[in-house]
N, CA, C and O of each residue as an XYZ file, in Angstrom:
852
protein
N     -61.072    129.526   -124.093
C     -59.773    130.130   -123.295
C     -58.446    129.539   -123.274
O     -57.321    130.033   -123.351
N     -59.123    127.658   -123.078
C     -57.730    127.072   -122.862
C     -57.152    126.774   -124.450
O     -56.261    125.936   -124.581
N     -57.599    127.368   -125.446
C     -57.253    127.193   -126.606
C     -56.352    128.573   -126.832
O     -55.564    128.417   -127.764
N     -56.304    129.382   -126.449
C     -55.810    130.489   -126.419
C     -54.760    131.135   -125.322
O     -54.132    132.191   -125.245
N     -54.934    129.647   -124.312
C     -54.093    130.271   -123.376
C     -52.507    129.975   -123.343
O     -52.385    129.036   -124.130
N     -51.571    130.208   -122.972
C     -50.117    129.995   -123.036
C     -49.677    128.393   -122.554
O     -49.694    127.865   -121.442
N     -49.350    127.966   -123.663
C     -48.832    126.409   -123.470
C     -47.629    126.369   -122.134
O     -46.428    126.217   -122.358
N     -47.980    126.470   -121.296
C     -47.032    126.140   -120.360
C     -47.482    125.407   -119.309
O     -46.821    125.363   -118.271
N     -48.558    124.797   -119.431
C     -48.873    123.085   -118.618
C     -49.934    123.910   -117.571
O     -50.661    123.277   -116.804
N     -49.936    125.224   -117.624
C     -50.539    125.514   -115.864
C     -52.143    126.076   -116.377
O     -52.908    126.666   -115.614
N     -52.431    125.777   -117.719
C     -53.695    125.761   -118.134
C     -54.626    124.969   -118.341
O     -54.392    124.982   -119.550
N     -55.628    124.161   -118.251
C     -56.131    122.703   -119.241
C     -57.333    122.630   -119.034
O     -58.071    123.308   -118.320
N     -57.582    121.480   -119.911
C     -59.375    121.533   -120.106
C     -59.433    120.703   -120.015
O     -58.725    119.868   -120.578
N     -60.658    120.431   -118.955
C     -61.376    119.014   -118.837
C     -62.139    118.772   -119.751
O     -63.115    119.518   -119.668
N     -62.213    117.893   -120.851
C     -63.144    118.016   -121.480
C     -64.156    117.076   -122.027
O     -63.530    116.040   -122.251
N     -65.575    116.882   -122.401
C     -66.012    116.210   -122.555
C     -66.340    115.652   -124.053
O     -65.680    116.156   -124.962
N     -67.265    114.695   -124.376
C     -66.953    114.179   -125.749
C     -67.462    115.038   -126.647
O     -67.016    115.173   -127.787
N     -68.830    115.920   -125.967
C     -69.659    116.757   -126.885
C     -68.303    117.771   -126.902
O     -67.806    118.015   -128.002
N     -67.810    118.255   -125.903
C     -66.647    119.523   -126.344
C     -65.822    119.522   -127.558
O     -65.618    120.242   -128.535
N     -65.380    118.234   -126.999
C     -64.109    117.826   -128.105
C     -64.411    117.180   -129.550
O     -63.572    117.319   -130.440
N     -65.326    116.639   -129.731
C     -65.352    115.772   -130.977
C     -66.859    116.305   -131.234
O     -66.985    117.085   -132.178
N     -68.058    115.952   -130.464
C     -69.378    116.391   -131.139
C     -69.511    117.777   -131.757
O     -69.874    117.937   -132.922
N     -69.224    118.698   -130.990
C     -69.549    119.734   -131.546
C     -68.945    120.074   -132.914
O     -69.495    120.808   -133.735
N     -67.590    119.382   -133.101
C     -66.964    119.781   -134.291
C     -67.631    119.663   -135.832
O     -67.364    120.349   -136.818
N     -68.667    118.469   -135.689
C     -69.265    117.894   -136.332
C     -70.911    118.511   -136.557
O     -71.576    118.406   -137.587
N     -71.418    119.324   -134.969
C     -72.418    119.522   -135.181
C     -72.564    121.037   -135.543
O     -73.435    121.448   -136.309
N     -71.600    121.863   -134.903
C     -72.092    123.294   -135.772
C     -70.770    124.225   -136.226
O     -69.706    124.493   -135.670
N     -71.362    124.579   -137.497
C     -70.636    125.047   -138.602
C     -69.493    125.669   -137.843
O     -68.365    125.176   -137.828
N     -69.848    126.815   -137.190
C     -68.632    127.859   -136.311
C     -68.665    127.757   -134.635
O     -69.613    128.001   -133.888
N     -67.792    127.472   -134.420
C     -66.708    127.313   -133.535
C     -65.709    128.273   -132.835
O     -65.021    128.694   -133.764
N     -65.373    128.705   -131.955
C     -64.354    129.506   -131.607
C     -62.698    128.638   -131.719
O     -61.575    129.143   -131.738
N     -62.965    127.694   -131.758
C     -61.659    127.051   -131.453
C     -62.275    125.290   -132.299
O     -63.426    124.859   -132.238
N     -61.055    124.597   -133.025
C     -60.733    123.398   -133.796
C     -59.878    122.430   -132.692
O     -58.772    122.601   -132.178
N     -60.891    121.321   -132.551
C     -60.101    120.517   -131.667
C     -58.699    119.754   -131.673
O     -57.929    119.472   -130.755
N     -58.646    119.494   -133.240
C     -57.270    119.154   -133.973
C     -56.407    119.832   -133.682
O     -55.457    119.339   -133.075
N     -56.426    121.232   -134.014
C     -55.589    122.536   -134.322
C     -55.057    122.857   -132.797
O     -53.880    122.814   -132.440
N     -56.325    123.225   -131.887
C     -55.927    123.950   -130.818
C     -55.465    123.173   -129.706
O     -54.801    123.720   -128.826
N     -55.714    122.099   -129.659
C     -55.253    121.199   -128.164
C     -54.422    119.804   -128.842
O     -54.474    119.197   -129.912
N     -53.705    119.699   -127.671
C     -52.953    118.326   -127.499
C     -53.463    117.361   -126.105
O     -53.171    117.427   -124.911
N     -54.277    116.540   -126.825
C     -54.536    115.577   -125.729
C     -53.725    115.097   -124.586
O     -52.541    114.958   -124.895
N     -54.059    114.749   -123.137
C     -53.423    114.360   -122.163
C     -53.390    112.845   -122.392
O     -52.479    112.150   -122.844
N     -54.783    112.465   -121.906
C     -54.943    111.360   -121.391
C     -56.938    111.156   -121.268
O     -57.496    112.189   -120.900
N     -57.664    110.218   -121.488
C     -58.349    109.934   -121.452
C     -58.529    109.716   -119.571
O     -57.626    109.316   -118.837
N     -60.227    110.186   -119.039
C     -60.190    110.369   -117.676
C     -60.646    108.617   -117.002
O     -60.150    107.645   -116.432
N     -62.388    109.319   -117.774
C     -63.415    107.994   -117.685
C     -64.411    108.186   -118.686
O     -64.762    109.133   -119.389
N     -64.794    106.883   -118.522
C     -66.464    107.195   -119.093
C     -67.571    107.104   -118.446
O     -67.510    106.388   -117.446
N     -68.762    107.680   -118.715
C     -69.813    107.745   -118.106
C     -71.042    107.780   -118.977
O     -71.244    108.552   -119.915
N     -72.097    106.508   -118.373
C     -72.983    106.701   -118.893
C     -74.480    106.993   -118.500
O     -74.737    107.309   -117.338
N     -75.238    106.916   -119.226
C     -76.563    107.602   -119.072
C     -77.562    106.551   -118.428
O     -77.198    105.380   -118.533
N     -78.753    106.783   -117.783
C     -79.981    106.009   -117.532
C     -81.223    106.243   -118.097
O     -81.703    107.367   -117.945
N     -81.820    105.432   -118.701
C     -82.937    105.458   -118.913
C     -84.141    105.581   -118.279
O     -84.783    104.531   -118.296
N     -84.713    106.568   -117.683
C     -85.812    106.712   -116.408
C     -86.578    107.220   -116.956
O     -86.548    107.983   -117.922
N     -87.687    106.647   -116.099
C     -89.474    107.543   -116.961
C     -90.114    107.841   -115.815
O     -89.821    107.169   -114.825
N     -90.982    108.759   -115.713
C     -91.656    109.305   -114.393
C     -92.597    108.300   -113.798
O     -92.636    107.263   -114.460
N     -93.322    108.311   -112.797
C     -93.685    107.161   -112.039
C     -94.987    107.009   -112.832
O     -95.580    105.933   -112.760
N     -95.615    108.283   -113.795
C     -96.748    107.998   -114.103
C     -96.958    107.260   -115.339
O     -98.067    107.173   -115.866
N     -95.557    106.555   -115.955
C     -95.791    106.102   -117.189
C     -95.918    104.622   -116.654
O     -95.335    104.360   -115.602
N     -96.573    103.720   -117.243
C     -97.190    102.798   -116.519
C     -95.919    101.381   -116.917
O     -95.962    100.254   -116.425
N     -94.985    101.843   -117.822
C     -94.110    101.014   -118.273
C     -92.726    100.489   -117.261
O     -91.968    101.267   -116.683
N     -92.650     99.163   -117.234
C     -91.980     98.395   -115.605
C     -90.915     98.096   -116.496
O     -89.985     97.776   -115.756
N     -90.519     98.021   -117.728
C     -89.408     97.608   -118.355
C     -89.429     98.450   -119.542
O     -90.257     99.295   -119.883
N     -88.125     97.971   -120.228
C     -87.907     98.609   -121.632
C     -88.758     98.168   -122.096
O     -89.809     98.793   -121.953
N     -88.803     96.902   -122.882
C     -89.972     96.178   -123.553
C     -91.571     96.669   -123.498
O     -92.390     96.790   -124.409
N     -91.675     96.894   -122.109
C     -93.144     97.561   -122.169
C     -92.700     99.047   -122.360
O     -93.670     99.714   -122.718
N     -91.945     99.538   -122.283
C     -91.378    101.406   -122.870
C     -91.993    101.411   -124.523
O     -92.867    102.055   -125.102
N     -91.242    100.567   -124.833
C     -91.407    100.319   -126.395
C     -92.350     99.840   -126.940
O     -92.580    100.251   -128.078
N     -93.274     98.778   -126.341
C     -94.392     99.139   -126.901
C     -95.223     99.934   -126.755
O     -95.934    100.257   -127.707
N     -95.367    100.452   -125.588
C     -96.105    101.669   -125.261
C     -96.056    103.221   -126.283
O     -96.906    104.084   -126.503
N     -94.568    103.029   -126.751
C     -94.502    104.342   -127.478
C     -94.701    103.867   -129.008
O     -94.904    104.723   -129.868
N     -94.649    102.666   -129.301
C     -95.172    101.879   -130.752
C     -96.886    102.026   -130.578
O     -97.475    102.056   -131.659
N     -97.422    102.084   -129.820
C     -99.098    102.186   -129.639
C     -99.353    103.623   -129.284
O    -100.522    104.001   -129.216
N     -98.756    104.129   -129.143
C     -98.686    105.593   -128.896
C     -97.363    106.980   -129.708
O     -96.703    107.927   -129.280
N     -97.585    106.307   -131.011
C     -96.738    107.161   -131.698
C     -96.572    108.848   -131.295
O     -97.659    109.425   -131.262
N     -95.620    109.533   -131.051
C     -95.663    111.290   -130.914
C     -96.319    111.585   -129.658
O     -96.103    112.642   -129.064
N     -96.980    110.843   -129.300
C     -97.296    110.750   -127.594
C     -96.557    111.515   -126.563
O     -96.815    112.567   -125.980
N     -95.408    110.555   -126.497
C     -94.503    110.586   -125.272
C     -93.407    111.221   -125.716
O     -92.889    111.006   -126.812
N     -92.850    112.359   -124.539
C     -91.212    113.491   -125.052
C     -90.669    112.931   -123.994
O     -91.170    112.548   -122.936
N     -89.351    112.923   -124.480
C     -88.198    113.413   -123.492
C     -87.316    114.290   -123.524
O     -86.732    114.552   -124.575
N     -87.094    114.811   -122.561
C     -86.392    116.310   -122.151
C     -85.078    115.991   -122.245
O     -84.941    114.821   -121.887
N     -83.947    116.534   -122.590
C     -82.389    116.272   -123.079
C     -82.384    117.877   -122.918
O     -83.301    118.694   -122.992
N     -80.696    118.052   -122.615
C     -79.699    119.091   -122.640
C     -79.741    119.528   -124.293
O     -80.553    119.200   -125.158
N     -78.492    120.434   -124.380
C     -78.821    120.767   -125.778
C     -78.335    119.927   -126.773
O     -77.941    118.766   -126.664
N     -78.425    120.834   -128.028
C     -78.082    119.509   -129.205
C     -76.744    119.079   -129.131
O     -75.907    119.923   -128.809
N     -76.394    117.964   -129.359
C     -75.245    117.124   -129.193
C     -74.792    116.850   -127.818
O     -73.637    116.457   -127.654
N     -75.501    116.998   -126.913
C     -74.953    116.661   -125.443
C     -75.646    114.852   -125.439
O     -76.556    114.402   -126.134
N     -74.985    114.299   -124.612
C     -74.829    113.067   -124.193
C     -76.112    112.085   -123.947
O     -76.306    110.893   -124.183
N     -76.773    112.959   -123.459
C     -78.103    112.312   -123.033
C     -79.311    112.706   -124.343
O     -80.374    112.124   -124.558
N     -78.802    113.712   -124.977
C     -79.893    113.981   -126.794
C     -79.325    112.478   -127.743
O     -79.885    111.607   -128.409
N     -77.809    112.824   -127.308
C     -77.554    111.648   -128.445
C     -77.990    110.076   -128.351
O     -78.206    109.359   -129.328
N     -78.088    109.627   -126.778
C     -78.543    108.294   -126.240
C     -79.483    108.382   -126.390
O     -79.984    107.267   -126.536
N     -80.591    109.622   -126.503
C     -82.235    109.309   -126.576
C     -82.316    109.019   -128.370
O     -82.991    108.104   -128.841
N     -81.693    109.750   -129.011
C     -82.043    109.367   -130.426
C     -81.704    108.099   -131.237
O     -82.134    107.472   -132.206
N     -80.661    108.051   -130.289
C     -80.002    106.307   -130.547
C     -81.367    105.453   -130.838
O     -81.924    104.940   -131.809
N     -81.612    105.619   -129.237
C     -82.532    104.746   -128.857
C     -83.765    104.558   -129.523
O     -84.222    103.443   -129.772
N     -84.488    105.974   -129.911
C     -85.547    106.277   -131.062
C     -85.292    105.197   -132.078
O     -85.948    104.172   -132.265
N     -84.114    105.660   -132.755
C     -83.509    105.102   -133.578
C     -83.711    103.744   -133.914
O     -84.490    103.386   -134.797
N     -82.947    102.894   -133.147
C     -82.599    101.676   -133.020
C     -84.011    100.894   -132.623
O     -84.253     99.824   -133.181
N     -84.768    101.341   -131.829
C     -86.145    100.982   -131.259
C     -87.210    100.988   -132.013
O     -88.228    100.343   -131.762
N     -86.959    102.092   -133.482
C     -88.230    102.172   -133.820
C     -89.057    102.669   -133.445
O     -90.097    102.076   -133.731
N     -89.258    103.950   -132.631
C     -90.341    104.521   -131.873
C     -90.042    106.022   -132.025
O     -88.957    106.552   -132.267
N     -91.403    106.665   -131.805
C     -91.235    108.324   -132.519
C     -91.694    108.890   -130.893
O     -92.874    109.028   -130.573
N     -90.526    109.181   -129.956
C     -90.958    109.861   -128.935
C     -90.183    111.468   -129.642
O     -89.253    111.582   -130.440
N     -90.937    112.424   -129.027
C     -90.743    113.758   -129.262
C     -89.742    114.548   -128.076
O     -90.003    114.647   -126.877
N     -88.497    115.085   -128.808
C     -87.341    115.465   -128.098
C     -87.809    117.022   -127.423
O     -88.062    117.868   -128.281
N     -87.910    117.355   -126.337
C     -88.190    118.598   -125.881
C     -86.725    118.838   -125.069
O     -86.352    118.241   -124.060
N     -86.097    119.761   -125.723
C     -84.722    120.238   -125.583
C     -85.112    121.536   -124.326
O     -86.092    122.281   -124.325
N     -83.732    121.460   -123.103
C     -83.461    122.406   -122.346
C     -82.123    122.620   -122.289
O     -81.295    121.921   -122.872
N     -81.782    123.935   -121.334
C     -80.242    124.405   -121.606
C     -79.439    123.572   -120.279
O     -79.033    124.076   -119.232
N     -79.373    122.193   -120.700
C     -78.764    121.337   -119.790
C     -79.245    120.122   -119.300
O     -80.462    120.202   -119.136
N     -78.954    119.421   -119.107
C     -79.023    117.865   -118.416
C     -79.597    118.177   -117.449
O     -80.508    117.367   -117.275
N     -79.571    119.407   -116.195
C     -80.248    119.557   -114.694
C     -81.649    120.076   -115.161
O     -82.614    119.618   -114.549
N     -81.841    120.813   -115.987
C     -83.513    121.446   -116.099
C     -83.794    120.506   -116.842
O     -85.020    120.422   -116.761
N     -83.249    119.341   -117.872
C     -83.999    118.378   -118.265
C     -84.871    117.141   -117.066
O     -85.992    116.646   -116.948
N     -83.720    117.092   -116.460
C     -83.812    116.291   -115.351
C     -85.630    116.773   -113.953
O     -86.559    116.179   -113.406
N     -85.090    118.108   -114.074
C     -86.251    118.821   -113.351
C     -87.517    118.553   -113.614
O     -88.436    118.246   -112.854
N     -87.461    118.781   -115.432
C     -88.654    119.094   -116.384
C     -89.290    117.261   -115.821
O     -90.401    117.071   -115.325
N     -88.520    116.446   -116.013
C     -89.282    114.762   -115.526
C     -89.458    114.697   -114.206
O     -90.403    113.959   -113.930
N     -88.961    115.145   -113.325
C     -89.359    115.390   -112.090
C     -90.541    115.875   -112.073
O     -91.427    115.335   -111.410
N     -90.777    117.113   -112.889
C     -92.046    117.765   -112.635
C     -93.049    116.705   -113.399
O     -94.198    116.777   -112.963
N     -92.871    115.809   -114.370
C     -93.755    115.264   -114.748
C     -94.349    116.171   -116.329
O     -95.278    115.789   -117.039
N     -93.490    117.424   -116.552
C     -93.563    117.770   -117.951
C     -93.500    116.963   -119.112
O     -94.266    116.980   -120.076
N     -92.321    116.124   -118.882
C     -91.674    114.898   -119.804
C     -92.314    113.668   -119.555
O     -93.240    113.870   -118.769
N     -92.256    112.853   -119.777
C     -91.953    111.185   -119.461
C     -90.876    110.400   -119.390
O     -90.947    109.414   -118.658
N     -89.640    110.668   -120.139
C     -89.223    110.198   -120.328
C     -87.512    110.926   -120.302
O     -87.508    112.098   -120.678
N     -86.142    110.365   -119.913
C     -85.080    111.255   -119.961
C     -83.599    110.359   -119.923
O     -83.846    109.474   -119.104
N     -82.585    110.215   -120.271
C     -81.470    109.669   -119.988
C     -80.268    110.723   -119.646
O     -79.425    111.329   -120.307
N     -80.741    110.593   -117.850
C     -79.831    111.893   -117.660
C     -78.316    110.745   -116.781
O     -78.268    109.516   -116.737
N     -77.551    111.509   -116.355
C     -76.447    110.562   -115.903
C     -76.744    110.109   -114.797
O     -77.547    110.537   -113.968
N     -75.892    108.963   -114.775
C     -76.383    107.905   -113.907
C     -75.986    108.929   -112.191
O     -76.786    109.203   -111.296
N     -74.836    109.190   -112.258
C     -74.715    110.357   -110.918
C     -76.303    110.921   -110.328
O     -77.083    110.528   -109.461
N     -76.279    112.058   -111.323
C     -77.306    112.590   -111.229
C     -78.447    112.302   -110.828
O     -78.979    113.242   -110.237
N     -79.255    111.085   -110.925
C     -80.389    110.503   -110.999
C     -80.446    109.957   -109.793
O     -81.239    110.372   -108.948
N     -79.434    108.747   -109.525
C     -79.175    108.088   -108.445
C     -80.175    108.375   -107.108
O     -81.002    107.527   -106.774
N     -80.013    109.691   -106.353
C     -80.871    110.062   -105.629
C     -82.463    109.960   -105.688
O     -83.308    109.527   -104.904
N     -82.506    110.504   -106.863
C     -83.980    110.285   -107.405
C     -84.802    108.898   -107.463
O     -85.999    108.808   -107.188
N     -84.162    108.078   -107.773
C     -84.147    106.829   -108.069
C     -84.705    105.796   -106.528
O     -85.673    105.132   -106.157
N     -83.497    106.185   -106.096
C     -83.677    105.986   -104.186
C     -85.001    106.407   -103.524
O     -85.583    105.626   -102.770
N     -85.451    107.551   -103.778
C     -86.522    107.892   -103.309
C     -87.547    107.580   -103.735
O     -88.607    107.887   -103.189
N     -87.454    106.865   -104.862
C     -89.001    106.323   -105.689
C     -89.554    107.691   -106.596
O     -90.733    107.459   -106.864
N     -89.080    109.230   -107.255
C     -89.432    109.881   -107.135
C     -89.655    109.213   -109.265
O     -90.590    109.475   -110.022
N     -88.327    108.321   -109.568
C     -88.071    108.300   -110.750
C     -88.419    106.676   -110.781
O     -88.605    106.074   -109.723
N     -88.509    105.860   -112.359
C     -88.195    104.678   -112.274
C     -87.152    104.156   -113.295
O     -87.420    104.242   -114.493
N     -86.182    103.714   -112.957
C     -84.957    103.408   -114.136
C     -85.450    102.093   -114.869
O     -86.137    101.363   -114.156
N     -85.258    101.727   -115.963
C     -85.530    100.731   -116.678
C     -83.847    100.229   -117.264
O     -83.721     99.005   -117.228
N     -82.970    100.754   -117.624
C     -81.817    100.228   -118.686
C     -81.181    101.220   -118.398
O     -81.731    102.291   -118.140
N     -79.610    101.003   -118.389
C     -78.562    101.796   -118.924
C     -77.858    101.959   -119.994
O     -78.004    101.037   -120.797
N     -77.270    102.639   -120.259
C     -76.887    102.463   -121.584
C     -75.339    102.336   -122.150
O     -74.891    102.797   -123.200
N     -74.598    101.495   -121.033
C     -73.416    101.543   -121.792
C     -73.369     99.822   -122.171
O     -74.394     99.173   -122.377
N     -72.398     99.418   -122.203
C     -72.570     98.034   -123.064
C     -72.666     97.066   -121.861
O     -73.475     96.153   -122.034
N     -71.986     97.073   -120.633
C     -72.209     96.541   -119.407
C     -72.991     97.386   -118.317
O     -73.225     98.554   -118.007
N     -73.212     96.276   -117.982
C     -74.007     96.975   -116.289
C     -72.770     97.597   -115.578
O     -71.623     97.152   -115.620
N     -73.413     99.233   -114.606
C     -72.878     99.665   -114.298
C     -72.914     99.222   -112.752
O     -73.622     98.455   -112.100
N     -71.788    100.088   -112.459
C     -71.785     99.667   -110.816
C     -72.173    101.037   -110.346
O     -71.823    101.327   -109.202
N     -72.842    101.930   -111.042
C     -73.591    103.113   -110.685
C     -75.054    102.741   -110.173
O     -75.678    103.302   -109.272
N     -75.506    101.527   -111.059
C     -76.593    101.137   -110.988
C     -76.681     99.759   -111.018
O     -76.622     99.143   -112.082
N     -76.818     99.212   -109.933
C     -76.546     97.578   -109.704
C     -77.836     96.952   -109.946
O     -78.844     97.505   -109.507
N     -77.915     95.933   -110.553
C     -79.105     95.055   -111.218
C     -79.952     95.880   -112.150
O     -81.086     95.457   -112.373
N     -79.553     97.020   -112.737
C     -80.195     97.483   -113.724
C     -79.504     96.794   -115.444
O     -78.351     96.731   -115.872
N     -80.658     96.434   -115.966
C     -79.897     95.877   -117.638
C     -79.168     96.739   -117.873
O     -78.900     97.689   -117.137
N     -78.583     96.420   -119.380
C     -78.272     97.054   -120.248
C     -79.555     97.300   -121.179
O     -80.422     96.429   -121.100
N     -79.842     98.623   -122.255
C     -80.692     99.053   -122.928
C     -80.551     97.668   -124.040
O     -81.612     97.129   -124.353
N     -79.195     97.082   -124.648
C     -78.986     96.194   -125.386
C     -79.723     94.663   -124.903
O     -80.411     93.943   -125.627
N     -79.389     94.448   -123.619
C     -79.984     93.194   -122.970
C     -81.219     93.511   -122.622
O     -81.776     92.669   -121.918
N     -81.644     94.176   -122.810
C     -83.184     94.843   -121.768
C     -84.154     94.988   -123.394
O     -85.322     95.376   -123.363
N     -83.484     94.628   -124.676
C     -84.476     94.588   -125.545
C     -84.501     95.195   -126.915
O     -85.294     94.919   -127.815
N     -82.764     96.726   -126.968
C     -82.610     97.014   -128.300
C     -81.348     96.234   -128.404
O     -80.428     96.660   -127.705
N     -81.111     95.189   -129.125
C     -79.658     94.746   -129.032
C     -78.629     95.451   -130.256
O     -78.904     95.841   -131.391
N     -77.307     95.428   -129.478
C     -76.567     96.418   -130.419
C     -76.456     97.893   -129.879
O     -75.669     98.624   -130.481
N     -77.262     98.496   -128.643
C     -77.257     99.536   -128.253
C     -76.159     99.845   -127.458
O     -75.822     99.071   -126.562
N     -75.595    100.819   -127.661
C     -74.531    101.294   -126.509
C     -74.592    103.013   -126.691
O     -74.415    103.404   -127.845
N     -74.751    103.717   -125.987
C     -74.158    104.821   -125.909
C     -73.427    105.677   -124.283
O     -74.244    105.796   -123.370
N     -72.113    106.160   -124.040
C     -71.566    106.523   -123.477
C     -70.733    107.984   -123.977
O     -70.551    108.548   -125.056
N     -70.359    108.231   -122.584
C     -69.499    109.540   -122.911
C     -68.065    109.672   -122.544
O     -67.830    108.999   -121.540
N     -66.940    110.348   -123.035
C     -66.240    109.863   -122.731
C     -65.736    111.614   -122.055
O     -66.024    112.689   -122.582
N     -64.817    111.367   -120.589
C     -64.103    112.740   -120.620
C     -62.773    112.366   -120.497
O     -62.342    111.215   -120.426
N     -61.728    114.098   -120.461
C     -60.529    113.496   -120.907
C     -59.915    114.999   -120.633
O     -60.762    115.877   -120.467
N     -58.664    115.349   -120.573
C     -57.964    115.972   -120.354
C     -56.927    116.772   -121.011
O     -55.752    116.483   -120.781
N     -57.299    118.041   -122.046
C     -56.203    118.409   -123.119
C     -55.555    119.700   -122.639
O     -55.987    120.464   -121.776
N     -54.397    119.810   -123.381
C     -53.296    120.863   -122.936
C     -53.514    122.117   -124.446
O     -53.602    121.564   -125.543
N     -53.570    123.319   -124.436
C     -52.910    124.156   -125.443
C     -51.985    123.195   -126.639
O     -50.913    122.653   -126.371
N     -52.573    123.147   -127.787
C     -51.427    122.521   -128.809
C     -49.710    122.643   -129.338
O     -49.041    122.040   -130.177
N     -49.388    123.938   -128.200
C     -48.186    123.970   -128.370
C     -47.237    124.020   -127.332
O     -46.104    124.502   -127.332
N     -48.145    123.203   -126.070
C     -47.193    122.637   -124.842
C     -46.229    121.600   -125.156
O     -46.569    120.536   -125.673
N     -44.758    121.957   -124.783
C     -43.914    120.921   -125.277
C     -44.362    119.505   -124.251
O     -45.137    119.239   -123.333
N     -43.275    118.820   -125.121
C     -43.648    117.423   -125.306
C     -43.580    117.196   -123.368
O     -44.452    116.877   -122.560
N     -42.146    117.533   -123.216
C     -41.724    117.112   -121.481
C     -42.764    117.342   -120.694
O     -43.060    116.419   -119.935
N     -43.661    118.697   -120.639
C     -44.543    118.764   -120.254
C     -46.205    117.585   -120.420
O     -47.145    117.191   -119.729
N     -45.867    117.513   -121.291
C     -47.541    116.572   -121.941
C     -46.747    115.480   -120.766
O     -47.242    115.376   -119.643
N     -45.800    114.889   -121.047
C     -45.753    113.812   -120.747
C     -46.021    113.731   -119.458
O     -46.968    113.090   -119.001
N     -45.046    114.501   -118.666
C     -45.376    114.938   -116.993
C     -46.339    115.154   -116.683
O     -46.497    114.806   -115.512
N     -47.897    115.946   -117.471
C     -48.690    115.902   -116.751
C     -49.603    114.482   -117.235
O     -50.531    114.202   -116.476
N     -49.451    113.805   -118.138
C     -49.863    112.242   -118.679
C     -49.898    111.532   -117.412
O     -50.730    111.019   -116.664
N     -48.525    111.734   -117.493
C     -47.902    110.672   -115.824
C     -48.812    110.487   -114.643
O     -49.380    109.482   -114.219
N     -48.790    112.107   -114.105
C     -49.686    111.782   -112.707
C     -51.156    112.153   -113.059
O     -51.856    112.448   -112.091
N     -51.537    112.173   -113.863
C     -52.999    112.414   -114.401
C     -53.047    110.896   -114.542
O     -53.873    110.681   -113.655
N     -52.766    109.768   -114.997
C     -52.724    108.563   -115.057
C     -52.713    108.103   -113.702
O     -53.578    107.476   -113.091
N     -51.623    108.505   -113.341
C     -51.285    107.730   -111.675
C     -52.304    107.413   -110.417
O     -52.437    106.447   -109.666
N     -53.210    109.176   -110.600
C     -54.065    109.268   -109.672
C     -55.316    108.464   -110.220
O     -55.769    107.603   -109.466
N     -55.942    108.656   -111.489
C     -57.140    107.798   -111.968
C     -56.645    106.177   -111.704
O     -57.547    105.370   -111.477
N     -55.180    105.670   -111.732
C     -55.563    103.918   -111.045
C     -55.502    104.248   -109.846
O     -56.251    103.452   -109.281
N     -54.954    105.126   -108.879
C     -55.269    104.933   -107.358
C     -56.288    104.538   -107.152
O     -57.309    104.402   -107.827
N     -55.833    104.208   -105.522
C     -57.656    103.817   -105.290
C     -57.957    104.722   -104.342
O     -58.592    104.270   -103.389
N     -57.609    106.203   -104.314
C     -58.912    106.956   -103.844
C     -59.518    107.398   -105.136
O     -60.544    108.072   -105.052
N     -59.084    107.147   -106.207
C     -59.839    107.489   -107.258
C     -61.152    106.165   -107.440
O     -62.308    106.341   -107.824
N     -60.615    105.095   -107.096
C     -61.885    104.211   -107.324
C     -62.589    104.472   -106.524
O     -63.592    103.794   -106.746
N     -62.824    105.378   -105.195
C     -63.720    104.811   -104.557
C     -65.105    106.139   -104.475
O     -66.054    106.403   -103.736
N     -64.456    106.697   -105.764
C     -65.387    107.833   -106.567
C     -66.517    107.258   -107.375
O     -66.429    106.259   -108.089
N     -67.710    108.080   -107.164
C     -68.520    107.499   -108.162
C     -68.555    107.585   -109.675
O     -69.566    107.984   -110.253
N     -67.679    107.288   -110.190
C     -67.539    107.239   -112.052
C     -66.723    105.691   -112.247
O     -66.085    104.867   -111.592
N     -67.078    105.867   -113.203
C     -65.857    104.314   -113.933
C     -65.224    104.857   -114.954
O     -65.556    105.169   -116.097
N     -63.899    104.935   -114.115
C     -62.542    105.667   -114.782
C     -62.186    104.724   -115.354
O     -62.455    103.550   -115.101
N     -61.286    105.323   -116.518
C     -60.739    103.984   -117.973
C     -59.631    103.923   -117.639
O     -59.076    102.829   -117.538
N     -58.903    105.257   -117.335
C     -57.063    105.029   -117.462
C     -56.878    103.593   -117.180
O     -55.748    103.103   -117.185
């Protein structure tokens, strides 16, 4: 829709890394080309996911989870959203770097995957930090590590995957704003200034996101 919209600054795309980058190398046919059809305005924020397990899993730490997965190859399942989603790639990077065989169960979005985890249909997942926080506080799920390179303010006290036993691991997703490719430079500059001004404002800092501008 945005790729074909008038280039007048009134129709913008708030895009995730999956939409503007990952899809380009995941799918052979798309109705848009990121490099041809869009003009980036600014990145806005980064989000991390959290490695969480169902309480039925005995692992109380990431090292214990890795040990359990190695002792039971192919027996543990993880739920994720669509192919190329941030939680899918976070999980695949983890299994690769940790050297474990955990089977993916795909769902139509991170929401259904989280519901499957809550119901015990899968044993672990990498949901967004904001989405899973209420379930962690209620004890319905157990958090083991955050996927960002640095600890997250959204998960106080939780170690990173890298610090907890998989050195070098990092998985985050960047969100940003884009305009149709032929949007005039003056409009691009004005939109960039206004979006960055908000992102750096005290009001934005009170929101439950890790803003990056």
